[in-house]
PDB file of N, CA and C in Angstrom:
ATOM      1  N   MET A   1       0.841  -1.177   0.000  1.00 27.00           N
ATOM      2  CA  MET A   1       0.000   0.000   0.000  1.00 27.00           C
ATOM      3  C   MET A   1       0.887   1.241   0.000  1.00 27.00           C
ATOM      4  N   ALA A   2       0.532   2.232  -0.792  1.00 31.00           N
ATOM      5  CA  ALA A   2       1.337   3.447  -0.908  1.00 31.00           C
ATOM      6  C   ALA A   2       1.207   4.303   0.342  1.00 31.00           C
ATOM      7  N   ARG A   3       2.273   4.986   0.689  1.00 36.00           N
ATOM      8  CA  ARG A   3       2.288   5.874   1.846  1.00 36.00           C
ATOM      9  C   ARG A   3       1.589   7.173   1.472  1.00 36.00           C
ATOM     10  N   SER A   4       0.654   7.597   2.304  1.00 39.00           N
ATOM     11  CA  SER A   4      -0.022   8.877   2.086  1.00 39.00           C
ATOM     12  C   SER A   4       0.935  10.003   2.432  1.00 39.00           C
ATOM     13  N   ALA A   5       0.732  11.173   1.831  1.00 45.00           N
ATOM     14  CA  ALA A   5       1.587  12.333   2.105  1.00 45.00           C
ATOM     15  C   ALA A   5       1.483  12.771   3.556  1.00 45.00           C
ATOM     16  N   ASP A   6       0.402  12.360   4.247  1.00 42.00           N
ATOM     17  CA  ASP A   6       0.212  12.761   5.641  1.00 42.00           C
ATOM     18  C   ASP A   6       0.946  11.865   6.627  1.00 42.00           C
ATOM     19  N   GLU A   7       1.398  10.695   6.205  1.00 48.00           N
ATOM     20  CA  GLU A   7       2.082   9.778   7.106  1.00 48.00           C
ATOM     21  C   GLU A   7       3.558  10.145   7.200  1.00 48.00           C
ATOM     22  N   PRO A   8       4.173   9.951   8.374  1.00 60.00           N
ATOM     23  CA  PRO A   8       5.595  10.254   8.479  1.00 60.00           C
ATOM     24  C   PRO A   8       6.412   9.334   7.572  1.00 60.00           C
ATOM     25  N   ALA A   9       7.485   9.867   7.048  1.00 76.00           N
ATOM     26  CA  ALA A   9       8.358   9.069   6.191  1.00 76.00           C
ATOM     27  C   ALA A   9       9.073   8.023   7.038  1.00 76.00           C
ATOM     28  N   SER A  10       9.148   6.826   6.522  1.00 83.00           N
ATOM     29  CA  SER A  10       9.838   5.754   7.234  1.00 83.00           C
ATOM     30  C   SER A  10      11.347   5.918   7.109  1.00 83.00           C
ATOM     31  N   THR A  11      12.046   5.308   8.013  1.00 84.00           N
ATOM     32  CA  THR A  11      13.503   5.313   7.959  1.00 84.00           C
ATOM     33  C   THR A  11      13.979   4.715   6.640  1.00 84.00           C
ATOM     34  N   HIS A  12      13.305   3.668   6.189  1.00 85.00           N
ATOM     35  CA  HIS A  12      13.668   3.033   4.918  1.00 85.00           C
ATOM     36  C   HIS A  12      13.508   4.015   3.758  1.00 85.00           C
ATOM     37  N   ALA A  13      12.390   4.743   3.727  1.00 86.00           N
ATOM     38  CA  ALA A  13      12.151   5.712   2.647  1.00 86.00           C
ATOM     39  C   ALA A  13      13.201   6.819   2.668  1.00 86.00           C
ATOM     40  N   LEU A  14      13.562   7.285   3.865  1.00 86.00           N
ATOM     41  CA  LEU A  14      14.591   8.319   3.980  1.00 86.00           C
ATOM     42  C   LEU A  14      15.938   7.817   3.480  1.00 86.00           C
ATOM     43  N   THR A  15      16.285   6.600   3.852  1.00 86.00           N
ATOM     44  CA  THR A  15      17.551   6.006   3.413  1.00 86.00           C
ATOM     45  C   THR A  15      17.577   5.826   1.900  1.00 86.00           C
ATOM     46  N   MET A  16      16.477   5.374   1.332  1.00 89.00           N
ATOM     47  CA  MET A  16      16.403   5.185  -0.123  1.00 89.00           C
ATOM     48  C   MET A  16      16.638   6.507  -0.859  1.00 89.00           C
ATOM     49  N   VAL A  17      16.051   7.594  -0.362  1.00 87.00           N
ATOM     50  CA  VAL A  17      16.254   8.906  -0.985  1.00 87.00           C
ATOM     51  C   VAL A  17      17.706   9.344  -0.818  1.00 87.00           C
ATOM     52  N   ALA A  18      18.242   9.229   0.394  1.00 88.00           N
ATOM     53  CA  ALA A  18      19.624   9.654   0.664  1.00 88.00           C
ATOM     54  C   ALA A  18      20.627   8.898  -0.195  1.00 88.00           C
ATOM     55  N   GLU A  19      20.332   7.643  -0.496  1.00 88.00           N
ATOM     56  CA  GLU A  19      21.237   6.815  -1.304  1.00 88.00           C
ATOM     57  C   GLU A  19      20.950   6.917  -2.800  1.00 88.00           C
ATOM     58  N   GLY A  20      19.960   7.730  -3.186  1.00 88.00           N
ATOM     59  CA  GLY A  20      19.643   7.895  -4.600  1.00 88.00           C
ATOM     60  C   GLY A  20      18.944   6.693  -5.197  1.00 88.00           C
ATOM     61  N   ARG A  21      18.266   5.889  -4.385  1.00 89.00           N
ATOM     62  CA  ARG A  21      17.623   4.678  -4.882  1.00 89.00           C
ATOM     63  C   ARG A  21      16.098   4.750  -4.858  1.00 89.00           C
ATOM     64  N   SER A  22      15.539   5.900  -4.524  1.00 89.00           N
ATOM     65  CA  SER A  22      14.089   6.037  -4.446  1.00 89.00           C
ATOM     66  C   SER A  22      13.494   6.282  -5.833  1.00 89.00           C
ATOM     67  N   ARG A  23      12.373   5.636  -6.110  1.00 90.00           N
ATOM     68  CA  ARG A  23      11.666   5.871  -7.370  1.00 90.00           C
ATOM     69  C   ARG A  23      10.751   7.087  -7.271  1.00 90.00           C
ATOM     70  N   ASP A  24      10.492   7.563  -6.058  1.00 90.00           N
ATOM     71  CA  ASP A  24       9.610   8.707  -5.849  1.00 90.00           C
ATOM     72  C   ASP A  24      10.184   9.592  -4.741  1.00 90.00           C
ATOM     73  N   PRO A  25      11.299  10.298  -5.007  1.00 88.00           N
ATOM     74  CA  PRO A  25      11.940  11.076  -3.946  1.00 88.00           C
ATOM     75  C   PRO A  25      11.061  12.188  -3.389  1.00 88.00           C
ATOM     76  N   PHE A  26      10.142  12.722  -4.199  1.00 88.00           N
ATOM     77  CA  PHE A  26       9.325  13.829  -3.706  1.00 88.00           C
ATOM     78  C   PHE A  26       8.161  13.364  -2.843  1.00 88.00           C
ATOM     79  N   ALA A  27       8.028  12.053  -2.667  1.00 88.00           N
ATOM     80  CA  ALA A  27       7.114  11.549  -1.643  1.00 88.00           C
ATOM     81  C   ALA A  27       7.717  11.815  -0.268  1.00 88.00           C
ATOM     82  N   VAL A  28       9.036  12.057  -0.229  1.00 89.00           N
ATOM     83  CA  VAL A  28       9.767  12.307   1.014  1.00 89.00           C
ATOM     84  C   VAL A  28      10.273  13.749   1.071  1.00 89.00           C
ATOM     85  N   LEU A  29      10.790  14.264  -0.044  1.00 94.00           N
ATOM     86  CA  LEU A  29      11.399  15.589  -0.069  1.00 94.00           C
ATOM     87  C   LEU A  29      10.351  16.690  -0.164  1.00 94.00           C
ATOM     88  N   GLY A  30      10.735  17.883   0.282  1.00 94.00           N
ATOM     89  CA  GLY A  30       9.839  19.028   0.223  1.00 94.00           C
ATOM     90  C   GLY A  30       8.925  19.089   1.427  1.00 94.00           C
ATOM     91  N   PRO A  31       7.894  19.928   1.355  1.00 94.00           N
ATOM     92  CA  PRO A  31       6.982  20.093   2.493  1.00 94.00           C
ATOM     93  C   PRO A  31       5.878  19.041   2.501  1.00 94.00           C
ATOM     94  N   HIS A  32       5.557  18.531   3.686  1.00 91.00           N
ATOM     95  CA  HIS A  32       4.486  17.557   3.871  1.00 91.00           C
ATOM     96  C   HIS A  32       3.778  17.859   5.184  1.00 91.00           C
ATOM     97  N   ARG A  33       2.450  18.003   5.134  1.00 88.00           N
ATOM     98  CA  ARG A  33       1.650  18.247   6.341  1.00 88.00           C
ATOM     99  C   ARG A  33       1.521  16.944   7.120  1.00 88.00           C
ATOM    100  N   ASP A  34       1.572  17.039   8.467  1.00 83.00           N
ATOM    101  CA  ASP A  34       1.418  15.837   9.289  1.00 83.00           C
ATOM    102  C   ASP A  34      -0.050  15.400   9.303  1.00 83.00           C
ATOM    103  N   ALA A  35      -0.305  14.207   9.810  1.00 78.00           N
ATOM    104  CA  ALA A  35      -1.653  13.626   9.787  1.00 78.00           C
ATOM    105  C   ALA A  35      -2.659  14.483  10.538  1.00 78.00           C
ATOM    106  N   GLY A  36      -2.255  15.136  11.613  1.00 79.00           N
ATOM    107  CA  GLY A  36      -3.168  15.959  12.384  1.00 79.00           C
ATOM    108  C   GLY A  36      -3.386  17.343  11.790  1.00 79.00           C
ATOM    109  N   GLY A  37      -2.527  17.730  10.849  1.00 78.00           N
ATOM    110  CA  GLY A  37      -2.657  19.022  10.196  1.00 78.00           C
ATOM    111  C   GLY A  37      -2.096  20.191  10.974  1.00 78.00           C
ATOM    112  N   SER A  38      -1.440  19.933  12.117  1.00 85.00           N
ATOM    113  CA  SER A  38      -0.949  21.029  12.945  1.00 85.00           C
ATOM    114  C   SER A  38       0.511  21.377  12.705  1.00 85.00           C
ATOM    115  N   SER A  39       1.191  20.607  11.863  1.00 90.00           N
ATOM    116  CA  SER A  39       2.587  20.918  11.568  1.00 90.00           C
ATOM    117  C   SER A  39       2.935  20.483  10.150  1.00 90.00           C
ATOM    118  N   ILE A  40       4.036  21.032   9.679  1.00 93.00           N
ATOM    119  CA  ILE A  40       4.542  20.723   8.342  1.00 93.00           C
ATOM    120  C   ILE A  40       6.001  20.311   8.480  1.00 93.00           C
ATOM    121  N   SER A  41       6.349  19.157   7.926  1.00 93.00           N
ATOM    122  CA  SER A  41       7.751  18.727   7.886  1.00 93.00           C
ATOM    123  C   SER A  41       8.302  19.065   6.504  1.00 93.00           C
ATOM    124  N   VAL A  42       9.499  19.623   6.499  1.00 95.00           N
ATOM    125  CA  VAL A  42      10.176  19.947   5.244  1.00 95.00           C
ATOM    126  C   VAL A  42      11.480  19.167   5.230  1.00 95.00           C
ATOM    127  N   ARG A  43      11.708  18.423   4.147  1.00 95.00           N
ATOM    128  CA  ARG A  43      12.944  17.655   3.992  1.00 95.00           C
ATOM    129  C   ARG A  43      13.668  18.106   2.731  1.00 95.00           C
ATOM    130  N   ALA A  44      15.002  18.125   2.810  1.00 96.00           N
ATOM    131  CA  ALA A  44      15.827  18.539   1.680  1.00 96.00           C
ATOM    132  C   ALA A  44      17.059  17.655   1.601  1.00 96.00           C
ATOM    133  N   LEU A  45      17.434  17.322   0.381  1.00 95.00           N
ATOM    134  CA  LEU A  45      18.615  16.497   0.142  1.00 95.00           C
ATOM    135  C   LEU A  45      19.750  17.389  -0.364  1.00 95.00           C
ATOM    136  N   HIS A  46      20.808  17.497   0.431  1.00 96.00           N
ATOM    137  CA  HIS A  46      21.997  18.278   0.075  1.00 96.00           C
ATOM    138  C   HIS A  46      23.226  17.524   0.565  1.00 96.00           C
ATOM    139  N   PRO A  47      23.693  16.538  -0.211  1.00 95.00           N
ATOM    140  CA  PRO A  47      24.805  15.683   0.224  1.00 95.00           C
ATOM    141  C   PRO A  47      26.102  16.432   0.530  1.00 95.00           C
ATOM    142  N   ALA A  48      26.326  17.587  -0.095  1.00 95.00           N
ATOM    143  CA  ALA A  48      27.573  18.324   0.127  1.00 95.00           C
ATOM    144  C   ALA A  48      27.466  19.318   1.278  1.00 95.00           C
ATOM    145  N   ALA A  49      26.297  19.390   1.926  1.00 97.00           N
ATOM    146  CA  ALA A  49      26.080  20.386   2.979  1.00 97.00           C
ATOM    147  C   ALA A  49      26.597  19.911   4.327  1.00 97.00           C
ATOM    148  N   ARG A  50      27.105  20.862   5.078  1.00 96.00           N
ATOM    149  CA  ARG A  50      27.465  20.632   6.477  1.00 96.00           C
ATOM    150  C   ARG A  50      26.271  20.951   7.362  1.00 96.00           C
ATOM    151  N   GLN A  51      25.480  21.950   6.939  1.00 97.00           N
ATOM    152  CA  GLN A  51      24.338  22.401   7.718  1.00 97.00           C
ATOM    153  C   GLN A  51      23.304  23.004   6.762  1.00 97.00           C
ATOM    154  N   VAL A  52      22.014  22.799   7.071  1.00 98.00           N
ATOM    155  CA  VAL A  52      20.936  23.397   6.292  1.00 98.00           C
ATOM    156  C   VAL A  52      19.928  23.994   7.272  1.00 98.00           C
ATOM    157  N   SER A  53      19.439  25.180   6.949  1.00 98.00           N
ATOM    158  CA  SER A  53      18.399  25.835   7.739  1.00 98.00           C
ATOM    159  C   SER A  53      17.299  26.299   6.796  1.00 98.00           C
ATOM    160  N   LEU A  54      16.099  26.439   7.337  1.00 98.00           N
ATOM    161  CA  LEU A  54      14.960  26.926   6.564  1.00 98.00           C
ATOM    162  C   LEU A  54      14.650  28.338   7.018  1.00 98.00           C
ATOM    163  N   ARG A  55      14.535  29.275   6.034  1.00 97.00           N
ATOM    164  CA  ARG A  55      14.207  30.666   6.350  1.00 97.00           C
ATOM    165  C   ARG A  55      12.802  30.957   5.827  1.00 97.00           C
ATOM    166  N   LEU A  56      11.923  31.401   6.743  1.00 95.00           N
ATOM    167  CA  LEU A  56      10.581  31.822   6.334  1.00 95.00           C
ATOM    168  C   LEU A  56      10.689  33.199   5.688  1.00 95.00           C
ATOM    169  N   GLN A  57      10.170  33.329   4.476  1.00 95.00           N
ATOM    170  CA  GLN A  57      10.290  34.583   3.746  1.00 95.00           C
ATOM    171  C   GLN A  57       9.513  35.715   4.414  1.00 95.00           C
ATOM    172  N   ALA A  58       8.338  35.435   4.959  1.00 93.00           N
ATOM    173  CA  ALA A  58       7.503  36.491   5.533  1.00 93.00           C
ATOM    174  C   ALA A  58       8.134  37.131   6.761  1.00 93.00           C
ATOM    175  N   SER A  59       8.742  36.333   7.622  1.00 94.00           N
ATOM    176  CA  SER A  59       9.273  36.848   8.889  1.00 94.00           C
ATOM    177  C   SER A  59      10.792  36.910   8.937  1.00 94.00           C
ATOM    178  N   GLY A  60      11.457  36.153   8.073  1.00 95.00           N
ATOM    179  CA  GLY A  60      12.915  36.080   8.124  1.00 95.00           C
ATOM    180  C   GLY A  60      13.438  35.106   9.162  1.00 95.00           C
ATOM    181  N   LEU A  61      12.530  34.467   9.920  1.00 95.00           N
ATOM    182  CA  LEU A  61      12.959  33.508  10.946  1.00 95.00           C
ATOM    183  C   LEU A  61      13.703  32.343  10.309  1.00 95.00           C
ATOM    184  N   LEU A  62      14.749  31.902  11.000  1.00 97.00           N
ATOM    185  CA  LEU A  62      15.597  30.812  10.521  1.00 97.00           C
ATOM    186  C   LEU A  62      15.426  29.606  11.439  1.00 97.00           C
ATOM    187  N   PHE A  63      15.150  28.436  10.854  1.00 97.00           N
ATOM    188  CA  PHE A  63      14.954  27.202  11.609  1.00 97.00           C
ATOM    189  C   PHE A  63      16.013  26.187  11.182  1.00 97.00           C
ATOM    190  N   PRO A  64      16.905  25.772  12.086  1.00 98.00           N
ATOM    191  CA  PRO A  64      17.906  24.767  11.734  1.00 98.00           C
ATOM    192  C   PRO A  64      17.232  23.438  11.384  1.00 98.00           C
ATOM    193  N   MET A  65      17.738  22.780  10.359  1.00 98.00           N
ATOM    194  CA  MET A  65      17.232  21.472   9.967  1.00 98.00           C
ATOM    195  C   MET A  65      18.159  20.411  10.549  1.00 98.00           C
ATOM    196  N   GLU A  66      17.569  19.307  10.972  1.00 97.00           N
ATOM    197  CA  GLU A  66      18.333  18.209  11.565  1.00 97.00           C
ATOM    198  C   GLU A  66      18.669  17.172  10.503  1.00 97.00           C
ATOM    199  N   PRO A  67      19.875  16.605  10.546  1.00 95.00           N
ATOM    200  CA  PRO A  67      20.176  15.505   9.620  1.00 95.00           C
ATOM    201  C   PRO A  67      19.390  14.257  10.030  1.00 95.00           C
ATOM    202  N   VAL A  68      18.716  13.620   9.051  1.00 92.00           N
ATOM    203  CA  VAL A  68      17.938  12.409   9.331  1.00 92.00           C
ATOM    204  C   VAL A  68      18.491  11.199   8.587  1.00 92.00           C
ATOM    205  N   ALA A  69      19.384  11.437   7.657  1.00 90.00           N
ATOM    206  CA  ALA A  69      20.116  10.410   6.908  1.00 90.00           C
ATOM    207  C   ALA A  69      21.279  11.162   6.260  1.00 90.00           C
ATOM    208  N   PRO A  70      22.288  10.463   5.774  1.00 91.00           N
ATOM    209  CA  PRO A  70      23.421  11.168   5.167  1.00 91.00           C
ATOM    210  C   PRO A  70      22.969  12.114   4.046  1.00 91.00           C
ATOM    211  N   GLY A  71      23.216  13.411   4.245  1.00 93.00           N
ATOM    212  CA  GLY A  71      22.866  14.416   3.246  1.00 93.00           C
ATOM    213  C   GLY A  71      21.410  14.827   3.229  1.00 93.00           C
ATOM    214  N   LEU A  72      20.585  14.240   4.074  1.00 95.00           N
ATOM    215  CA  LEU A  72      19.154  14.517   4.104  1.00 95.00           C
ATOM    216  C   LEU A  72      18.800  15.235   5.408  1.00 95.00           C
ATOM    217  N   PHE A  73      18.166  16.408   5.285  1.00 97.00           N
ATOM    218  CA  PHE A  73      17.871  17.263   6.427  1.00 97.00           C
ATOM    219  C   PHE A  73      16.367  17.465   6.560  1.00 97.00           C
ATOM    220  N   GLN A  74      15.906  17.694   7.804  1.00 96.00           N
ATOM    221  CA  GLN A  74      14.474  17.854   8.059  1.00 96.00           C
ATOM    222  C   GLN A  74      14.233  18.859   9.172  1.00 96.00           C
ATOM    223  N   VAL A  75      13.127  19.586   9.055  1.00 96.00           N
ATOM    224  CA  VAL A  75      12.644  20.462  10.112  1.00 96.00           C
ATOM    225  C   VAL A  75      11.128  20.349  10.137  1.00 96.00           C
ATOM    226  N   THR A  76      10.543  20.466  11.329  1.00 94.00           N
ATOM    227  CA  THR A  76       9.092  20.463  11.471  1.00 94.00           C
ATOM    228  C   THR A  76       8.660  21.828  11.988  1.00 94.00           C
ATOM    229  N   LEU A  77       7.725  22.437  11.261  1.00 92.00           N
ATOM    230  CA  LEU A  77       7.217  23.765  11.598  1.00 92.00           C
ATOM    231  C   LEU A  77       5.781  23.659  12.074  1.00 92.00           C
ATOM    232  N   PRO A  78       5.426  24.358  13.150  1.00 84.00           N
ATOM    233  CA  PRO A  78       4.018  24.387  13.536  1.00 84.00           C
ATOM    234  C   PRO A  78       3.253  25.237  12.526  1.00 84.00           C
ATOM    235  N   SER A  79       2.123  24.738  12.040  1.00 79.00           N
ATOM    236  CA  SER A  79       1.358  25.511  11.074  1.00 79.00           C
ATOM    237  C   SER A  79      -0.022  24.917  10.882  1.00 79.00           C
ATOM    238  N   ASP A  80      -1.028  25.742  11.060  1.00 69.00           N
ATOM    239  CA  ASP A  80      -2.398  25.355  10.746  1.00 69.00           C
ATOM    240  C   ASP A  80      -2.797  25.935   9.396  1.00 69.00           C
ATOM    241  N   ASP A  81      -1.934  26.756   8.825  1.00 78.00           N
ATOM    242  CA  ASP A  81      -2.233  27.461   7.583  1.00 78.00           C
ATOM    243  C   ASP A  81      -1.613  26.764   6.388  1.00 78.00           C
ATOM    244  N   GLU A  82      -1.486  27.499   5.308  1.00 85.00           N
ATOM    245  CA  GLU A  82      -0.862  26.994   4.091  1.00 85.00           C
ATOM    246  C   GLU A  82       0.633  26.748   4.327  1.00 85.00           C
ATOM    247  N   ILE A  83       1.210  25.999   3.426  1.00 88.00           N
ATOM    248  CA  ILE A  83       2.659  25.796   3.468  1.00 88.00           C
ATOM    249  C   ILE A  83       3.311  27.154   3.219  1.00 88.00           C
ATOM    250  N   PRO A  84       4.195  27.588   4.114  1.00 91.00           N
ATOM    251  CA  PRO A  84       4.773  28.929   3.985  1.00 91.00           C
ATOM    252  C   PRO A  84       5.798  29.022   2.860  1.00 91.00           C
ATOM    253  N   ASP A  85       6.012  30.234   2.383  1.00 94.00           N
ATOM    254  CA  ASP A  85       7.068  30.502   1.417  1.00 94.00           C
ATOM    255  C   ASP A  85       8.389  30.453   2.180  1.00 94.00           C
ATOM    256  N   TYR A  86       9.326  29.652   1.716  1.00 96.00           N
ATOM    257  CA  TYR A  86      10.597  29.494   2.430  1.00 96.00           C
ATOM    258  C   TYR A  86      11.757  29.359   1.463  1.00 96.00           C
ATOM    259  N   ARG A  87      12.951  29.570   1.980  1.00 98.00           N
ATOM    260  CA  ARG A  87      14.199  29.336   1.263  1.00 98.00           C
ATOM    261  C   ARG A  87      15.069  28.475   2.158  1.00 98.00           C
ATOM    262  N   LEU A  88      16.017  27.793   1.552  1.00 98.00           N
ATOM    263  CA  LEU A  88      16.966  26.990   2.319  1.00 98.00           C
ATOM    264  C   LEU A  88      18.309  27.693   2.356  1.00 98.00           C
ATOM    265  N   ARG A  89      18.875  27.785   3.541  1.00 98.00           N
ATOM    266  CA  ARG A  89      20.219  28.343   3.731  1.00 98.00           C
ATOM    267  C   ARG A  89      21.150  27.160   3.923  1.00 98.00           C
ATOM    268  N   VAL A  90      22.029  26.953   2.950  1.00 98.00           N
ATOM    269  CA  VAL A  90      22.916  25.788   2.937  1.00 98.00           C
ATOM    270  C   VAL A  90      24.339  26.239   3.232  1.00 98.00           C
ATOM    271  N   VAL A  91      24.958  25.607   4.236  1.00 98.00           N
ATOM    272  CA  VAL A  91      26.368  25.846   4.550  1.00 98.00           C
ATOM    273  C   VAL A  91      27.118  24.603   4.082  1.00 98.00           C
ATOM    274  N   TYR A  92      28.002  24.797   3.113  1.00 97.00           N
ATOM    275  CA  TYR A  92      28.761  23.676   2.563  1.00 97.00           C
ATOM    276  C   TYR A  92      29.993  23.378   3.410  1.00 97.00           C
ATOM    277  N   ARG A  93      30.583  22.248   3.185  1.00 93.00           N
ATOM    278  CA  ARG A  93      31.733  21.806   3.997  1.00 93.00           C
ATOM    279  C   ARG A  93      32.909  22.776   3.946  1.00 93.00           C
ATOM    280  N   ASP A  94      33.050  23.481   2.813  1.00 96.00           N
ATOM    281  CA  ASP A  94      34.171  24.436   2.692  1.00 96.00           C
ATOM    282  C   ASP A  94      33.842  25.795   3.311  1.00 96.00           C
ATOM    283  N   GLY A  95      32.629  25.935   3.908  1.00 96.00           N
ATOM    284  CA  GLY A  95      32.234  27.174   4.551  1.00 96.00           C
ATOM    285  C   GLY A  95      31.402  28.102   3.674  1.00 96.00           C
ATOM    286  N   HIS A  96      31.315  27.800   2.373  1.00 97.00           N
ATOM    287  CA  HIS A  96      30.499  28.611   1.460  1.00 97.00           C
ATOM    288  C   HIS A  96      29.037  28.516   1.884  1.00 97.00           C
ATOM    289  N   VAL A  97      28.318  29.659   1.858  1.00 97.00           N
ATOM    290  CA  VAL A  97      26.911  29.710   2.235  1.00 97.00           C
ATOM    291  C   VAL A  97      26.094  30.156   1.037  1.00 97.00           C
ATOM    292  N   ALA A  98      24.985  29.477   0.791  1.00 97.00           N
ATOM    293  CA  ALA A  98      24.076  29.851  -0.300  1.00 97.00           C
ATOM    294  C   ALA A  98      22.642  29.742   0.204  1.00 97.00           C
ATOM    295  N   GLU A  99      21.823  30.704  -0.198  1.00 97.00           N
ATOM    296  CA  GLU A  99      20.395  30.635   0.109  1.00 97.00           C
ATOM    297  C   GLU A  99      19.676  30.331  -1.199  1.00 97.00           C
ATOM    298  N   ILE A 100      18.924  29.234  -1.206  1.00 96.00           N
ATOM    299  CA  ILE A 100      18.330  28.744  -2.444  1.00 96.00           C
ATOM    300  C   ILE A 100      16.839  28.471  -2.297  1.00 96.00           C
ATOM    301  N   ASP A 101      16.152  28.470  -3.448  1.00 89.00           N
ATOM    302  CA  ASP A 101      14.730  28.093  -3.478  1.00 89.00           C
ATOM    303  C   ASP A 101      14.606  26.606  -3.350  1.00 89.00           C
TER     304      ASP A 101
END
């Protein structure tokens, strides 16, 4: 049975994406509302990153993302509203910083 977008991603699904073996990486990557609708998890794959944070465009608030698999980062935001407009702030291993869509 296919995983609904509202269900948390399994460790297996996260590992498959991190290893480049997933047939549907966007079932895991990007924003996904939780089953209760009170939060949104955002996942991003950046294998060369040392650190990734999510910046909300409306407020400028920065939320550090946690590594959940090699190169795969996640943050959970409280939200009863629409998925917010955000950018990712990526710090690479050499110290270079980039803010990307």
